[in-house]
Amino acid sequence: SFQLYLGSVREAVVSTQSTGGLPVRRYWFKFQSYQLSFKMPQIRILYFARAAELADCRDELLSFPCGMFCEGELIEHIINMRPQLEPMKGEVVLALNEAYIPTHRVELKDGDELAVIPPVSGG
């Protein structure tokens, strides 16, 4: 968060005898302070199978910038925070709040869960 100051300036021109009749400029400043804060959403990242092994944890909280993201951008952000996941970059899929991320962009909200799911096989 940071402090923002907005204000106005008022000017008055007065003439006094003590300055030999020259105009004297006086300024009055009036400021108002506003407290602004920008909170990045905290997203719980869940790692499964090999992703959990590489990340060396099953889940964690990460901050994400505000905005709309496609799956590739989310994966990039996670890899930037956890570079050890780079070998799985083209293999994982993501699920947001227990639903696979659609092809369009999604918006993350504080408290969302994002699952990193490696390829699965079986019969």
mmCIF file of C-alpha atoms in Angstrom:
data_model
loop_
_atom_site.group_PDB
_atom_site.id
_atom_site.type_symbol
_atom_site.label_atom_id
_atom_site.label_comp_id
_atom_site.label_asym_id
_atom_site.label_seq_id
_atom_site.Cartn_x
_atom_site.Cartn_y
_atom_site.Cartn_z
ATOM 1 C CA SER A 1 0.000 0.000 0.000
ATOM 2 C CA PHE A 2 1.070 3.564 -0.388
ATOM 3 C CA GLN A 3 0.003 7.059 0.555
ATOM 4 C CA LEU A 4 -1.384 9.367 -2.126
ATOM 5 C CA TYR A 5 -1.631 13.088 -1.574
ATOM 6 C CA LEU A 6 -4.013 15.203 -3.619
ATOM 7 C CA GLY A 7 -4.182 18.887 -3.100
ATOM 8 C CA SER A 8 -4.926 22.317 -4.375
ATOM 9 C CA VAL A 9 -2.931 25.502 -4.386
ATOM 10 C CA ARG A 10 -4.366 28.931 -3.722
ATOM 11 C CA GLU A 11 -2.445 32.056 -4.550
ATOM 12 C CA ALA A 12 -2.968 35.556 -3.222
ATOM 13 C CA VAL A 13 -1.159 38.636 -4.379
ATOM 14 C CA VAL A 14 -0.925 41.333 -1.744
ATOM 15 C CA SER A 15 0.880 44.635 -1.669
ATOM 16 C CA THR A 16 2.357 45.941 1.537
ATOM 17 C CA GLN A 17 4.325 49.013 2.428
ATOM 18 C CA SER A 18 7.095 46.937 4.083
ATOM 19 C CA THR A 19 8.181 45.655 0.668
ATOM 20 C CA GLY A 20 8.204 49.094 -0.908
ATOM 21 C CA GLY A 21 4.886 48.579 -2.601
ATOM 22 C CA LEU A 22 6.061 45.499 -4.586
ATOM 23 C CA PRO A 23 3.542 42.668 -4.929
ATOM 24 C CA VAL A 24 4.153 39.738 -2.626
ATOM 25 C CA ARG A 25 2.944 36.304 -3.648
ATOM 26 C CA ARG A 26 1.733 34.025 -0.929
ATOM 27 C CA TYR A 27 0.690 30.439 -1.511
ATOM 28 C CA TRP A 28 -1.567 28.238 0.554
ATOM 29 C CA PHE A 29 -1.448 24.509 0.052
ATOM 30 C CA LYS A 30 -4.258 22.249 1.084
ATOM 31 C CA PHE A 31 -3.611 18.512 0.915
ATOM 32 C CA GLN A 32 -5.832 15.560 1.508
ATOM 33 C CA SER A 33 -4.323 12.144 2.160
ATOM 34 C CA TYR A 34 -5.726 8.889 0.806
ATOM 35 C CA GLN A 35 -4.550 5.410 1.723
ATOM 36 C CA LEU A 36 -4.505 3.104 -1.286
ATOM 37 C CA SER A 37 -3.641 -0.561 -1.238
ATOM 38 C CA PHE A 38 -3.286 -3.042 -4.016
ATOM 39 C CA LYS A 39 -3.530 -6.607 -2.885
ATOM 40 C CA MET A 40 -2.476 -9.371 -5.196
ATOM 41 C CA PRO A 41 -4.784 -12.376 -4.958
ATOM 42 C CA GLN A 42 -3.424 -15.223 -2.831
ATOM 43 C CA ILE A 43 -3.983 -18.488 -4.691
ATOM 44 C CA ARG A 44 -3.520 -21.930 -3.153
ATOM 45 C CA ILE A 45 -1.480 -24.060 -5.535
ATOM 46 C CA LEU A 46 -1.996 -27.816 -5.221
ATOM 47 C CA TYR A 47 0.713 -30.066 -6.658
ATOM 48 C CA PHE A 48 0.006 -33.683 -7.564
ATOM 49 C CA ALA A 49 2.232 -36.725 -8.263
ATOM 50 C CA ARG A 50 5.520 -35.777 -9.984
ATOM 51 C CA ALA A 51 4.711 -32.056 -9.741
ATOM 52 C CA ALA A 52 4.605 -32.421 -5.928
ATOM 53 C CA GLU A 53 7.932 -34.259 -5.986
ATOM 54 C CA LEU A 54 9.625 -31.576 -8.097
ATOM 55 C CA ALA A 55 8.086 -28.699 -6.134
ATOM 56 C CA ASP A 56 9.021 -30.461 -2.890
ATOM 57 C CA CYS A 57 5.615 -29.647 -1.418
ATOM 58 C CA ARG A 58 1.966 -30.655 -1.854
ATOM 59 C CA ASP A 59 0.512 -27.138 -1.668
ATOM 60 C CA GLU A 60 1.453 -23.518 -1.080
ATOM 61 C CA LEU A 61 0.091 -19.990 -1.311
ATOM 62 C CA LEU A 62 1.351 -17.846 -4.179
ATOM 63 C CA SER A 63 0.545 -14.265 -5.107
ATOM 64 C CA PHE A 64 -0.673 -13.648 -8.628
ATOM 65 C CA PRO A 65 -1.076 -10.305 -10.349
ATOM 66 C CA CYS A 66 -4.614 -9.118 -10.965
ATOM 67 C CA GLY A 67 -6.079 -9.727 -14.386
ATOM 68 C CA MET A 68 -7.261 -12.361 -16.810
ATOM 69 C CA PHE A 69 -5.028 -15.324 -17.669
ATOM 70 C CA CYS A 70 -4.947 -18.228 -20.069
ATOM 71 C CA GLU A 71 -3.592 -21.583 -18.920
ATOM 72 C CA GLY A 72 -0.162 -21.002 -20.483
ATOM 73 C CA GLU A 73 0.317 -17.715 -18.634
ATOM 74 C CA LEU A 74 -0.607 -19.340 -15.329
ATOM 75 C CA ILE A 75 1.856 -22.175 -15.922
ATOM 76 C CA GLU A 76 4.582 -19.625 -16.747
ATOM 77 C CA HIS A 77 3.910 -17.743 -13.506
ATOM 78 C CA ILE A 78 4.064 -20.944 -11.448
ATOM 79 C CA ILE A 79 7.327 -21.985 -13.127
ATOM 80 C CA ASN A 80 8.785 -18.537 -12.424
ATOM 81 C CA MET A 81 8.023 -19.120 -8.738
ATOM 82 C CA ARG A 82 9.089 -22.797 -8.805
ATOM 83 C CA PRO A 83 11.788 -23.200 -11.518
ATOM 84 C CA GLN A 84 12.237 -26.876 -10.656
ATOM 85 C CA LEU A 85 8.891 -27.517 -12.431
ATOM 86 C CA GLU A 86 10.377 -26.438 -15.805
ATOM 87 C CA PRO A 87 10.810 -30.063 -17.054
ATOM 88 C CA MET A 88 7.019 -30.516 -16.841
ATOM 89 C CA LYS A 89 6.153 -27.273 -18.643
ATOM 90 C CA GLY A 90 4.487 -28.819 -21.699
ATOM 91 C CA GLU A 91 2.982 -31.753 -19.830
ATOM 92 C CA VAL A 92 0.831 -30.352 -17.026
ATOM 93 C CA VAL A 93 -2.751 -29.163 -17.103
ATOM 94 C CA LEU A 94 -4.357 -26.845 -14.583
ATOM 95 C CA ALA A 95 -7.653 -26.973 -12.759
ATOM 96 C CA LEU A 96 -9.149 -23.892 -11.135
ATOM 97 C CA ASN A 97 -11.436 -24.626 -8.185
ATOM 98 C CA GLU A 98 -11.781 -28.298 -9.194
ATOM 99 C CA ALA A 99 -12.609 -27.610 -12.866
ATOM 100 C CA TYR A 100 -10.184 -27.817 -15.766
ATOM 101 C CA ILE A 101 -9.341 -24.392 -17.124
ATOM 102 C CA PRO A 102 -11.260 -23.698 -20.328
ATOM 103 C CA THR A 103 -9.594 -22.416 -23.481
ATOM 104 C CA HIS A 104 -10.605 -18.813 -22.772
ATOM 105 C CA ARG A 105 -9.091 -16.583 -20.116
ATOM 106 C CA VAL A 106 -9.984 -16.867 -16.439
ATOM 107 C CA GLU A 107 -9.811 -14.344 -13.624
ATOM 108 C CA LEU A 108 -8.200 -15.365 -10.347
ATOM 109 C CA LYS A 109 -9.776 -14.302 -7.083
ATOM 110 C CA ASP A 110 -8.307 -14.299 -3.624
ATOM 111 C CA GLY A 111 -8.675 -17.767 -2.102
ATOM 112 C CA ASP A 112 -8.959 -19.697 -5.395
ATOM 113 C CA GLU A 113 -7.330 -23.119 -5.696
ATOM 114 C CA LEU A 114 -5.198 -23.928 -8.702
ATOM 115 C CA ALA A 115 -4.208 -27.576 -9.168
ATOM 116 C CA VAL A 116 -1.106 -28.541 -11.149
ATOM 117 C CA ILE A 117 -1.911 -31.938 -12.657
ATOM 118 C CA PRO A 118 0.774 -33.952 -14.447
ATOM 119 C CA PRO A 119 -0.107 -36.459 -17.156
ATOM 120 C CA VAL A 120 -1.898 -39.536 -15.877
ATOM 121 C CA SER A 121 -1.932 -42.995 -17.334
ATOM 122 C CA GLY A 122 -3.542 -46.202 -16.432
ATOM 123 C CA GLY A 123 -5.856 -48.821 -17.629
#
